[in-house]
Amino acid sequence: MLSLGDFYILHAPLAEEVKRLLPLPATVSFATFSPDGSLHPLQAHLTNAMSANPGQLPTFSDPRMVDDRLILPLDLPSKECVAVVISDVDPALLRKMSSSWLREIRSTLLQELQLVHWGYIDPEAELYNRRAAMVYLQEPPFGHSGFFLLLNTVFYRRTAAGNLQKLREISDLLQALTQTHCFSFGYGVFGLLLPVESREEALKTAHYLQHQLKREGLSRVQIGFAQVTECESQSAPNVLEKFWRSLAIAERRGPFGLCDIDAIDERLPHPFQLAQSKLLGKLKEQWRGLSRFTLVMLSRQLAVGQPAIGTVVLADAFVDVGVYIGEEDNLTLILLPEIEPGDLGQHLASIRKKYRECCGGDQTVALGVASWPWLDFTKSDIPGNCLKALLHSSFLGPGTTVIFDHLSLNVSGDFFFEEGDYRAAIREYRRGLRLQPGDVNLLNSLGVTLVECGQERQAATCFQEALIKEPANYMALVNLGHVQHKLGLRELALECFERAYRVLNQATAAPQELFLSLGKLYAEFGDHPKALAVYEYWRTCPGSEKEFLLYRLLGQSYLENGQPEEAIKACQRALQLFPQDSISLSTLGLLYVEQGEGDDVGLTLCRKALALDNFNPDHWCRLSRALLHIGDHNGALIAVRQCLQLRRSHVEGLLLLGRICLLRKWKKRAERCFLQAVAAKGCTEPQAALARKSLAALVVS
């Protein structure tokens, strides 16, 4: 369906189609109407705002002249309005065009533009396709710049139809999470156009998307991104080349790798490296033959209007305390050869004093210090260690001196983690633990990074070591619980989450992930009152009103706890946030049927959920339960058999099939269903009690 946003993304091909249909050469552009009837350029933020409130837009049915331009209003199928602006034509000629011909050309335009639009849409995901991405990136319209993300999502279902359904599910979720223009490249690869200004915002969004998709069960979400600029087509024959390069690097970084290719292209291959090869060469000359040395980097900020200090002056200033190496940007390098560790503090104080005497005392100067030999670092690693120490000092306040240590490695590891380079982060954390064995922060950080790389068992060891040091460490408890749950150790995971829940008030971290996992485990064990209490606590946290997953879980929990009215409200809220949430749709459909809110509406919702994902056995079970409630035993039997075909040990499905068999007087089949339910691995105590009660009733009858 052609909408206002399409004229933003597909500006170039749609404008070319209009030119093709006109009887004379012209310049074509598109605009929007404000409520007062004035025209405004088409922009990304404007199309989004207009799309959200289409009812506020006026409809102008007749073409008209405005400032020697011909305006052709088009009423789009999306109930929005766009203006085709035709200019650079003799105004007298435009005025001679008959109104009947203009109305005819306007009608033809809408049909032809719709045909062009279909050529840029992926029919399976119903998103823009690769051609649309190429069109946009070759010529970003209206001077807009932002960031383009390529996401590789890996999933597997047993059938081709199942894979296509999962593809559509992810595309719907991405649109709900970002509210921006999305592209499908096929095979689970998606593109996102982010209208953000800074790299930090793009990186934050990338982490957010990985987090949300991981919640939905995806085991791999790799993201490469870069900034989009107007001159993109002039810099590379293939505008997507750098985005694919970025994604390739992200894939090498692990299952949830990230890569900003601009950062790699603009800086050195390694972020902690001197830019000037001559400076490094001079350093090598000075440390050659030394058995030990210390390198000091001064990071200074010149006062406003203050001239830079000459190299000769600086070299003379430090002649008594060390060897002046040179300058790089705002850094000054000083080598202290053969210095004893006990004398380091005195030398650093002398360096600060000399610098103040030489450059004035009104400057803020931070010192990053690293020595050799140190662990397994080579001499060439020492400048990088000084840079890591300076990064560490930036978190401690201006003018701080930091001697490279395990905390510096924690900081540099966090830097690599945020960049999505998890293997480099692991290397830094492990080196930090060699310097400070048992450090809880390093153990937690290493464990989390190992999880991102799919090494859960090694991660569990890290969290267990952290808990030996600090048994009430909130993050270690939550992280260990997640790992144990992933390894199938549900009882141990629940124990960890409950311990974390007890110390929650002492933690500063956001508790949403604890609530999600703890509530789900309570539900898996059949303790629905406790699950509901956890979700209701989550509901009181800031930002929870935007979590569609919370309201989905609340709806299911209210249903299990016999509070259908609250369940309906929760499911409705979940669908407001994510209209294509198949789980909330099927839950709400069942509730409508059982609460007498409308059988037809309820069954329609259940079937819509199956249209979105008919490989979910829970959807079939809910449909069967709804059909059974209205007395359609045959339909209920067909649906529950489909549920059990997808998962033979589906406990609710077995119990439901047993009920249907009892209604049909198939006692032997009913008995077999109840016995299978009790023996099923996922059978909870309430479900087992219900099955035993039904078996006892069979014996009596």
XYZ file of C-alpha atoms in Angstrom:
701
model
C 0.000 0.000 0.000
C 1.493 3.296 -1.129
C 2.064 5.642 1.826
C 3.663 9.001 2.533
C 6.910 7.418 3.733
C 7.378 5.737 0.333
C 7.823 9.145 -1.289
C 10.752 9.730 1.050
C 12.593 6.439 0.512
C 11.668 6.048 -3.175
C 11.851 9.727 -4.049
C 14.064 9.247 -7.136
C 12.185 6.417 -8.965
C 8.763 7.877 -8.164
C 9.821 11.288 -9.463
C 11.192 9.661 -12.634
C 7.868 7.888 -13.185
C 5.993 11.182 -12.915
C 8.375 12.759 -15.459
C 7.786 9.823 -17.830
C 4.043 10.364 -17.753
C 4.202 14.137 -18.319
C 3.929 15.392 -21.914
C 6.831 17.836 -21.491
C 10.131 18.056 -19.560
C 9.766 19.301 -15.991
C 11.246 19.192 -12.512
C 9.250 16.968 -10.144
C 9.310 16.922 -6.368
C 6.961 15.897 -3.575
C 5.614 17.816 -0.601
C 3.141 17.470 2.246
C 0.276 19.660 3.342
C -0.046 21.213 6.762
C -3.531 21.675 8.261
C -3.622 25.293 7.012
C -3.037 24.112 3.426
C 0.571 25.293 3.054
C 3.197 23.061 1.421
C 6.217 21.643 3.232
C 9.230 19.670 1.931
C 9.016 15.943 2.435
C 11.286 14.887 5.306
C 11.741 11.741 7.340
C 10.480 13.149 10.647
C 7.585 14.863 8.888
C 6.429 11.686 7.113
C 6.503 9.789 10.375
C 4.487 12.472 12.162
C 1.964 12.722 9.339
C 1.587 8.965 9.145
C 0.783 8.847 12.825
C -2.085 11.330 12.452
C -3.489 11.020 8.933
C -6.917 12.238 10.013
C -5.566 15.731 10.664
C -4.543 16.255 7.034
C -6.774 18.232 4.699
C -7.736 16.669 1.374
C -7.405 18.878 -1.698
C -9.134 17.188 -4.576
C -8.379 19.671 -7.368
C -5.019 20.497 -9.000
C -3.985 24.135 -8.677
C -1.196 26.618 -9.453
C 0.946 27.951 -6.605
C 3.818 30.364 -7.378
C 4.149 29.181 -10.997
C 4.170 25.557 -9.902
C 1.503 22.988 -10.659
C 0.306 21.131 -7.547
C -1.331 17.727 -8.012
C -2.711 16.406 -4.681
C -2.838 12.613 -4.435
C -5.053 10.807 -1.928
C -2.993 7.740 -1.017
C -4.401 4.306 -0.082
C -2.921 4.884 3.396
C -5.445 7.738 3.913
C -2.626 10.261 3.663
C -2.143 13.037 1.155
C 0.964 13.946 -0.850
C 1.463 16.785 -3.306
C 3.206 16.242 -6.643
C 4.978 19.525 -7.389
C 5.727 20.209 -11.091
C 8.020 23.173 -11.786
C 10.478 24.597 -14.345
C 7.737 24.703 -16.986
C 6.357 27.802 -18.693
C 3.584 28.938 -16.283
C 1.386 30.040 -19.190
C 1.577 26.528 -20.618
C 0.677 25.001 -17.269
C -2.380 27.254 -16.965
C -3.644 26.117 -20.370
C -3.902 22.499 -19.219
C -7.561 21.524 -18.943
C -8.950 20.517 -15.574
C -10.336 17.255 -17.017
C -6.898 16.277 -18.362
C -5.273 17.111 -15.007
C -7.769 14.953 -13.147
C -7.124 12.123 -15.585
C -3.345 12.365 -15.280
C -3.673 12.449 -11.498
C -5.678 9.225 -11.516
C -3.148 7.597 -13.861
C -0.273 8.808 -11.697
C -1.565 7.067 -8.614
C -1.899 3.730 -10.410
C 1.523 3.944 -12.058
C 3.247 5.028 -8.862
C 1.706 2.049 -7.083
C 3.186 -0.276 -9.724
C 6.632 1.315 -9.272
C 6.276 0.959 -5.509
C 5.608 -2.791 -5.768
C 8.924 -3.241 -7.566
C 10.767 -2.054 -4.454
C 8.954 -4.239 -1.904
C 9.940 -7.690 -0.628
C 6.681 -9.689 -0.954
C 7.531 -12.044 1.928
C 8.631 -9.565 4.604
C 6.530 -6.698 3.179
C 9.504 -4.390 3.683
C 11.573 -2.390 1.225
C 13.925 -4.661 -0.707
C 17.592 -4.411 -1.711
C 16.743 -2.267 -4.771
C 15.063 0.273 -2.496
C 18.131 0.384 -0.257
C 20.357 1.000 -3.271
C 18.085 3.800 -4.502
C 18.047 5.507 -1.126
C 21.765 5.155 -0.386
C 22.833 6.324 -3.854
C 20.975 9.580 -3.424
C 19.775 10.315 0.127
C 16.888 12.759 -0.416
C 16.608 16.259 0.985
C 20.158 16.323 2.323
C 19.239 13.948 5.126
C 21.992 12.014 6.858
C 21.648 9.252 9.395
C 22.922 5.746 10.004
C 22.181 2.567 8.084
C 22.293 -0.758 9.929
C 22.648 -4.215 8.382
C 21.394 -6.995 10.673
C 22.140 -10.671 10.152
C 19.596 -12.751 12.066
C 20.158 -16.497 12.056
C 17.253 -18.829 12.755
C 16.201 -22.301 11.669
C 12.854 -24.013 11.388
C 12.271 -27.451 9.949
C 10.268 -26.282 6.948
C 10.558 -23.559 4.344
C 7.145 -22.218 5.385
C 8.362 -21.998 8.975
C 11.428 -20.012 7.929
C 9.272 -17.592 5.949
C 6.988 -17.107 8.940
C 9.957 -16.401 11.204
C 11.287 -13.922 8.655
C 7.974 -12.076 8.710
C 7.852 -12.192 12.514
C 11.276 -10.555 12.791
C 10.379 -7.885 10.234
C 7.210 -7.018 12.176
C 9.160 -6.842 15.421
C 11.874 -4.608 13.948
C 9.258 -2.147 12.736
C 7.566 -2.132 16.140
C 10.860 -1.608 17.978
C 12.284 1.142 15.773
C 9.303 2.894 14.131
C 11.565 3.648 11.184
C 12.146 2.561 7.580
C 13.166 -1.113 7.305
C 14.590 -3.149 4.409
C 14.727 -6.886 3.748
C 17.707 -8.381 1.901
C 16.448 -11.963 2.207
C 17.889 -14.908 4.166
C 17.287 -13.144 7.496
C 19.331 -10.034 6.621
C 17.604 -6.725 7.342
C 18.478 -3.075 6.876
C 17.395 -0.203 9.112
C 17.571 3.505 8.415
C 18.104 5.378 11.679
C 17.463 9.149 11.604
C 19.933 9.809 14.441
C 22.731 12.342 14.519
C 25.497 10.682 16.500
C 27.408 7.434 16.415
C 26.647 6.950 20.118
C 22.899 6.930 19.410
C 23.350 4.431 16.561
C 25.490 2.160 18.761
C 22.925 2.367 21.566
C 20.141 1.397 19.148
C 22.189 -1.536 17.824
C 22.709 -2.888 21.355
C 19.000 -2.388 22.090
C 17.937 -4.330 19.000
C 20.282 -7.203 19.813
C 18.914 -7.305 23.353
C 15.276 -7.350 22.233
C 15.804 -9.962 19.512
C 17.725 -12.155 21.937
C 14.702 -11.974 24.246
C 12.589 -13.353 21.414
C 14.820 -16.399 21.155
C 17.270 -15.506 18.373
C 20.673 -17.058 18.986
C 22.581 -14.805 16.584
C 22.100 -11.124 15.749
C 25.136 -9.477 14.128
C 25.018 -5.811 13.160
C 27.254 -3.708 10.935
C 26.545 -0.023 10.470
C 27.890 3.208 9.043
C 26.796 6.778 8.493
C 24.851 7.737 5.373
C 25.965 10.917 3.586
C 24.904 12.745 0.450
C 28.152 12.020 -1.378
C 27.890 8.258 -0.853
C 27.469 7.466 -4.550
C 30.572 9.493 -5.436
C 32.842 7.608 -3.036
C 32.117 4.002 -4.053
C 30.651 2.277 -7.098
C 28.675 -0.032 -4.846
C 26.994 1.993 -2.126
C 26.341 -1.114 -0.028
C 29.957 -2.287 -0.088
C 31.020 -0.677 3.172
C 27.898 -1.892 4.958
C 28.607 -5.475 3.885
C 32.231 -5.051 5.012
C 30.964 -3.853 8.368
C 28.635 -6.832 8.718
C 31.428 -9.249 7.757
C 33.596 -7.893 10.586
C 30.654 -8.103 13.014
C 30.155 -11.761 12.065
C 33.780 -12.523 12.931
C 33.321 -10.908 16.352
C 30.816 -13.474 17.599
C 27.101 -14.374 17.563
C 26.209 -10.864 18.720
C 29.068 -8.963 17.120
C 28.878 -5.268 16.251
C 30.955 -3.149 13.899
C 30.984 0.523 12.957
C 33.000 0.496 9.738
C 33.484 4.278 9.825
C 35.341 3.995 13.126
C 37.631 1.338 11.657
C 38.242 3.243 8.410
C 38.896 6.572 10.114
C 41.193 5.421 12.883
C 44.172 3.100 13.054
C 43.657 -0.664 12.811
C 43.906 -0.747 16.610
C 42.308 1.999 18.720
C 45.137 2.007 21.275
C 48.009 2.810 18.946
C 50.171 5.817 18.124
C 49.346 7.401 14.794
C 52.870 8.604 13.980
C 55.196 5.813 12.927
C 58.194 8.173 13.318
C 57.331 8.680 16.981
C 57.197 4.944 17.568
C 60.493 4.579 15.726
C 62.117 7.150 18.011
C 60.757 5.284 21.027
C 62.272 2.027 19.794
C 65.657 3.695 19.407
C 65.536 4.930 22.993
C 64.394 1.681 24.652
C 66.731 -0.563 22.645
C 68.981 -2.474 25.050
C 67.126 -1.386 28.204
C 66.267 -4.048 30.805
C 63.346 -1.949 32.089
C 61.703 1.373 31.351
C 58.568 3.394 32.041
C 56.694 5.431 29.452
C 54.710 8.494 30.535
C 52.071 10.120 28.327
C 50.844 13.587 29.238
C 47.409 14.411 27.885
C 46.954 18.159 28.080
C 44.267 20.680 27.225
C 45.588 24.063 26.120
C 43.787 27.039 27.592
C 41.724 29.153 25.184
C 43.987 31.421 23.188
C 47.147 29.884 24.613
C 49.805 29.057 21.988
C 51.317 25.591 21.768
C 54.707 25.088 23.404
C 57.600 24.497 21.056
C 59.305 21.118 20.837
C 62.710 22.484 21.855
C 61.267 24.111 24.969
C 59.581 20.848 26.028
C 62.706 18.795 25.358
C 64.763 21.146 27.545
C 62.125 21.110 30.307
C 62.270 17.338 30.863
C 65.988 16.797 30.360
C 66.573 16.224 34.086
C 63.698 13.751 34.661
C 63.557 11.649 31.519
C 63.968 11.435 27.758
C 61.597 13.643 25.792
C 60.318 11.574 22.830
C 57.936 13.908 21.027
C 54.377 15.107 20.497
C 51.249 13.588 18.977
C 48.088 15.668 18.923
C 47.625 16.652 22.580
C 50.015 14.001 23.888
C 53.579 14.416 25.147
C 55.746 11.286 25.469
C 58.511 10.966 28.049
C 60.621 7.840 28.544
C 62.079 6.981 31.967
C 64.884 4.451 31.338
C 65.979 1.853 33.918
C 63.787 3.383 36.626
C 63.150 1.442 39.845
C 59.460 0.905 40.720
C 59.913 2.577 44.083
C 61.177 5.778 42.471
C 58.270 6.139 40.033
C 56.125 8.411 42.213
C 58.970 10.884 42.661
C 59.642 10.997 38.922
C 55.973 11.571 38.091
C 55.800 14.429 40.581
C 58.882 15.953 38.940
C 57.312 15.638 35.486
C 54.168 17.456 36.636
C 56.251 20.180 38.270
C 58.431 20.677 35.170
C 55.378 20.817 32.935
C 53.718 23.478 35.103
C 56.892 25.553 35.112
C 57.213 25.255 31.350
C 53.605 25.591 30.259
C 51.860 27.412 33.071
C 49.787 26.128 35.945
C 46.347 26.782 34.470
C 46.314 23.659 32.292
C 44.687 20.342 33.124
C 47.121 17.515 32.502
C 46.376 13.806 32.834
C 49.173 11.237 33.007
C 48.986 7.696 31.620
C 51.880 5.535 32.799
C 52.987 2.024 31.782
C 56.141 0.032 32.418
C 58.040 -2.825 30.816
C 58.484 -5.726 31.493
C 54.834 -6.359 32.389
C 52.971 -9.674 32.013
C 53.319 -10.918 28.433
C 53.265 -7.425 26.895
C 55.967 -6.628 24.381
C 57.777 -3.302 24.333
C 55.600 -2.229 21.391
C 52.483 -2.756 23.532
C 53.541 -0.186 26.136
C 52.386 2.953 24.237
C 48.973 1.295 23.872
C 48.942 0.562 27.604
C 49.596 4.249 28.283
C 46.621 5.130 26.083
C 44.488 2.640 28.024
C 45.620 4.275 31.267
C 44.600 7.683 29.879
C 41.174 6.293 28.948
C 40.943 4.997 32.516
C 41.879 8.444 33.858
C 39.080 10.077 31.859
C 36.579 8.326 34.151
C 38.311 9.586 37.292
C 38.234 13.318 36.619
C 40.535 15.925 35.050
C 44.214 15.944 35.805
C 44.367 12.351 37.115
C 47.445 10.160 37.055
C 46.799 6.493 36.272
C 49.440 3.799 36.333
C 48.357 1.008 34.001
C 46.821 -1.847 36.028
C 43.951 -4.361 36.061
C 41.383 -1.554 36.243
C 42.809 -0.054 33.054
C 42.348 -3.438 31.385
C 38.770 -3.553 32.667
C 38.140 -0.142 31.083
C 39.735 -1.112 27.757
C 37.812 -4.402 27.813
C 34.581 -2.454 28.303
C 35.561 -0.248 25.376
C 35.926 -3.275 23.090
C 32.700 -4.765 24.469
C 30.723 -1.633 23.630
C 32.270 -1.670 20.156
C 31.059 -5.252 19.700
C 34.604 -6.665 19.457
C 34.042 -9.410 22.023
C 37.182 -11.423 21.361
C 39.369 -8.368 22.018
C 37.336 -7.690 25.191
C 37.929 -11.259 26.397
C 41.672 -10.818 25.892
C 41.679 -7.614 27.983
C 39.596 -9.078 30.819
C 41.758 -12.187 31.028
C 44.921 -10.104 31.212
C 43.306 -8.059 33.960
C 42.578 -11.235 35.909
C 46.208 -12.258 35.605
C 47.107 -8.993 37.322
C 44.299 -9.212 39.880
C 43.045 -12.818 40.214
C 39.509 -13.074 41.545
C 38.502 -9.477 40.812
C 34.688 -9.601 40.820
C 34.139 -6.889 38.207
C 36.561 -8.523 35.785
C 35.032 -11.955 36.368
C 31.536 -10.613 35.700
C 32.671 -8.752 32.609
C 34.531 -11.766 31.249
C 31.562 -14.024 31.905
C 29.107 -11.734 30.111
C 31.442 -11.481 27.124
C 31.894 -15.255 26.969
C 28.105 -15.603 26.857
C 28.018 -13.242 23.870
C 30.473 -15.601 22.161
C 28.413 -18.695 22.965
C 30.825 -20.077 25.617
C 28.280 -20.601 28.408
C 30.162 -23.204 30.453
C 33.274 -21.043 30.727
C 31.042 -18.087 31.584
C 29.376 -20.080 34.381
C 32.798 -20.741 35.906
C 33.499 -16.974 35.947
C 30.218 -16.158 37.687
C 30.709 -18.958 40.227
C 34.182 -17.614 41.081
C 32.706 -14.117 41.518
C 30.051 -15.489 43.886
C 32.717 -17.234 45.984
C 34.172 -13.760 46.579
C 30.812 -11.989 46.941
C 27.902 -14.395 47.535
C 25.325 -11.580 47.283
C 26.676 -10.011 44.085
C 23.506 -9.155 42.134
C 24.984 -9.155 38.629
C 26.827 -12.444 39.126
C 23.644 -14.095 40.436
C 21.541 -12.880 37.509
C 24.193 -13.777 34.942
C 24.759 -17.246 36.407
C 20.996 -17.806 36.438
C 20.767 -16.954 32.737
C 23.616 -19.310 31.869
C 22.205 -22.187 33.917
C 18.789 -21.706 32.350
C 20.360 -21.819 28.890
C 22.205 -25.007 29.859
C 18.906 -26.600 30.932
C 19.568 -26.420 34.697
C 16.216 -24.853 35.556
C 16.214 -25.569 39.312
C 19.680 -24.064 39.784
C 18.715 -21.090 37.625
C 15.615 -20.460 39.727
C 17.692 -20.584 42.899
C 20.081 -17.954 41.499
C 17.259 -15.670 40.366
C 15.532 -15.926 43.745
C 18.774 -15.006 45.526
C 19.172 -12.032 43.181
C 15.550 -11.018 43.833
C 16.253 -10.954 47.580
C 19.193 -8.538 47.172
C 17.516 -6.475 44.457
C 17.076 -3.369 46.620
C 20.842 -3.225 47.130
C 21.578 -3.352 43.374
C 21.947 -0.372 41.071
C 21.418 -2.305 37.845
C 18.136 -2.308 35.899
C 16.114 -5.336 37.121
C 14.021 -6.032 33.994
C 16.062 -9.034 32.892
C 15.743 -10.587 36.336
C 11.963 -10.069 36.340
C 11.608 -11.569 32.877
C 13.579 -14.721 33.649
C 12.316 -15.229 37.203
C 8.672 -14.793 36.187
C 9.051 -17.193 33.261
C 10.642 -19.849 35.485
C 7.907 -19.529 38.092
C 5.370 -20.024 35.285
C 7.289 -23.041 33.933
C 7.155 -24.627 37.398
C 3.444 -23.825 37.702
C 3.811 -21.233 40.469
C 1.653 -18.637 38.727
C 0.903 -16.429 41.784
C 4.631 -15.807 42.276
C 5.082 -15.141 38.547
C 2.289 -12.566 38.646
C 3.830 -10.861 41.680
C 7.144 -10.526 39.806
C 5.488 -9.078 36.687
C 3.453 -6.614 38.721
C 6.641 -5.467 40.448
C 8.225 -5.048 37.002
C 5.221 -2.946 36.007
C 6.155 -0.363 38.661
C 9.637 0.193 37.192
C 10.345 3.272 35.028
C 10.014 2.570 31.301
C 7.941 -0.581 31.772
C 4.950 1.050 30.063
C 6.795 0.623 26.737
C 7.610 -3.089 27.203
C 5.200 -5.086 25.045
C 6.803 -8.283 26.370
C 5.819 -7.363 29.938
C 2.178 -6.924 28.986
C 2.207 -10.152 26.991
C 3.461 -12.010 30.070
C 1.037 -10.172 32.329
C -1.859 -11.235 30.111
C -0.829 -14.879 30.280
C -0.214 -14.694 34.033
C -3.556 -13.029 34.786
C -5.239 -15.756 32.714
C -3.499 -18.507 34.698
C -4.407 -16.800 37.991
C -8.095 -16.546 37.154
C -8.190 -12.781 36.523
C -9.570 -12.638 32.958
C -10.573 -8.965 33.009
C -7.030 -7.880 33.874
C -5.674 -10.362 31.343
C -7.741 -8.765 28.573
C -6.431 -5.284 29.460
C -2.826 -6.496 29.501
C -3.114 -8.239 26.120
C -4.769 -5.190 24.581
C -1.893 -3.023 25.841
C 0.671 -5.476 24.415
C -1.029 -5.282 21.023
C -1.043 -1.484 21.123
C 2.751 -1.627 21.466
C 3.249 -4.515 18.997
C 0.169 -5.172 16.827
C 1.669 -8.324 15.259
C 2.408 -10.091 18.563
C 0.954 -13.512 17.790
C 1.105 -14.716 21.410
C -0.950 -11.793 22.701
C -3.372 -12.201 19.794
C -4.091 -15.862 20.557
C -4.309 -15.221 24.318
C -6.727 -12.339 23.792
C -8.787 -14.430 21.364
C -9.173 -17.206 23.945
C -10.133 -14.664 26.609
C -12.788 -13.087 24.385
C -14.380 -16.488 23.760
C -14.297 -17.686 27.368
C -15.508 -14.356 28.789
C -18.362 -13.971 26.315
C -16.847 -10.923 24.610
C -17.610 -12.311 21.159
C -16.960 -15.788 19.800
C -16.396 -14.624 16.224
C -13.935 -11.913 17.257
C -12.098 -14.281 19.582
C -11.750 -17.050 17.000
C -10.640 -14.516 14.402
C -7.844 -13.376 16.727
C -6.783 -16.983 17.380
C -6.652 -17.699 13.653
C -4.793 -14.442 12.951
C -2.147 -15.585 15.435
C -1.836 -18.865 13.533
C -1.559 -16.981 10.245
C 1.449 -15.188 11.747
C 2.982 -18.324 13.281
C 1.305 -21.704 12.841
C 4.379 -23.513 14.167
C 3.655 -22.443 17.740
C 1.854 -25.322 19.496
C 0.478 -22.930 22.138
C -1.535 -21.131 19.447
C -3.175 -24.394 18.363
C -3.866 -25.312 21.989
C -5.592 -21.970 22.660
C -7.658 -22.296 19.478
C -8.683 -25.817 20.541
C -9.648 -24.568 23.991
C -11.721 -21.757 22.452
C -13.480 -24.141 20.053
C -14.186 -26.564 22.884
C -15.734 -23.737 24.913
C -18.253 -22.963 22.154
C -19.055 -26.672 21.679
C -17.168 -27.342 18.433
C -15.686 -30.662 19.523
C -14.543 -31.696 16.049
C -12.711 -28.410 15.480
C -11.181 -28.602 18.954
C -9.971 -32.146 18.294
C -8.342 -31.167 14.994
C -6.613 -28.156 16.580
C -5.261 -30.018 19.624
C -3.935 -32.819 17.409
C -2.073 -30.197 15.405
C -0.648 -28.879 18.682
C 0.596 -32.332 19.694
C 1.977 -32.990 16.240
C 4.239 -29.985 16.704
C 5.188 -30.985 20.278
C 4.281 -34.476 21.461
C 4.927 -33.633 25.125
C 2.817 -30.450 25.194
C 1.221 -30.906 28.635
C -1.711 -28.515 28.193
C -2.444 -30.119 24.837
C -2.423 -33.620 26.360
C -4.771 -32.543 29.162
C -7.062 -30.862 26.653
C -7.103 -33.920 24.389
C -7.950 -36.040 27.433
C -10.953 -33.808 28.156
C -12.154 -34.080 24.565
C -11.754 -37.856 24.638
C -13.837 -38.006 27.827
C -16.603 -35.984 26.164
C -16.558 -38.499 23.302
C -16.565 -41.463 25.714
C -13.101 -42.576 24.588
C -11.982 -43.580 28.076
C -8.896 -45.582 27.067
C -7.578 -42.735 24.921
C -8.349 -40.232 27.694
C -6.468 -42.352 30.234
C -3.461 -42.563 27.901
C -3.449 -38.768 27.475
C -3.514 -38.124 31.224
C -0.726 -40.642 31.858
C 1.411 -39.058 29.133
C 0.801 -35.624 30.653
C 1.997 -36.780 34.102
C 5.092 -38.399 32.550
C 5.972 -35.369 30.400
C 9.193 -33.581 31.331
C 7.618 -30.139 31.547
C 4.616 -31.180 33.644
C 4.119 -28.875 36.628
C 2.679 -29.952 39.951
C -0.726 -28.281 39.318
C -0.925 -29.970 35.915
C 0.040 -33.330 37.403
C -2.610 -32.924 40.126
C -5.249 -32.182 37.485
C -4.222 -35.232 35.463
C -4.320 -37.511 38.564
C -7.729 -36.162 39.493
C -9.002 -36.963 36.000
C -7.503 -40.458 36.179
C -9.163 -41.061 39.535
C -12.506 -39.978 38.096
C -12.027 -42.463 35.267
C -11.489 -45.321 37.735
C -14.655 -44.406 39.651
C -16.744 -44.229 36.501
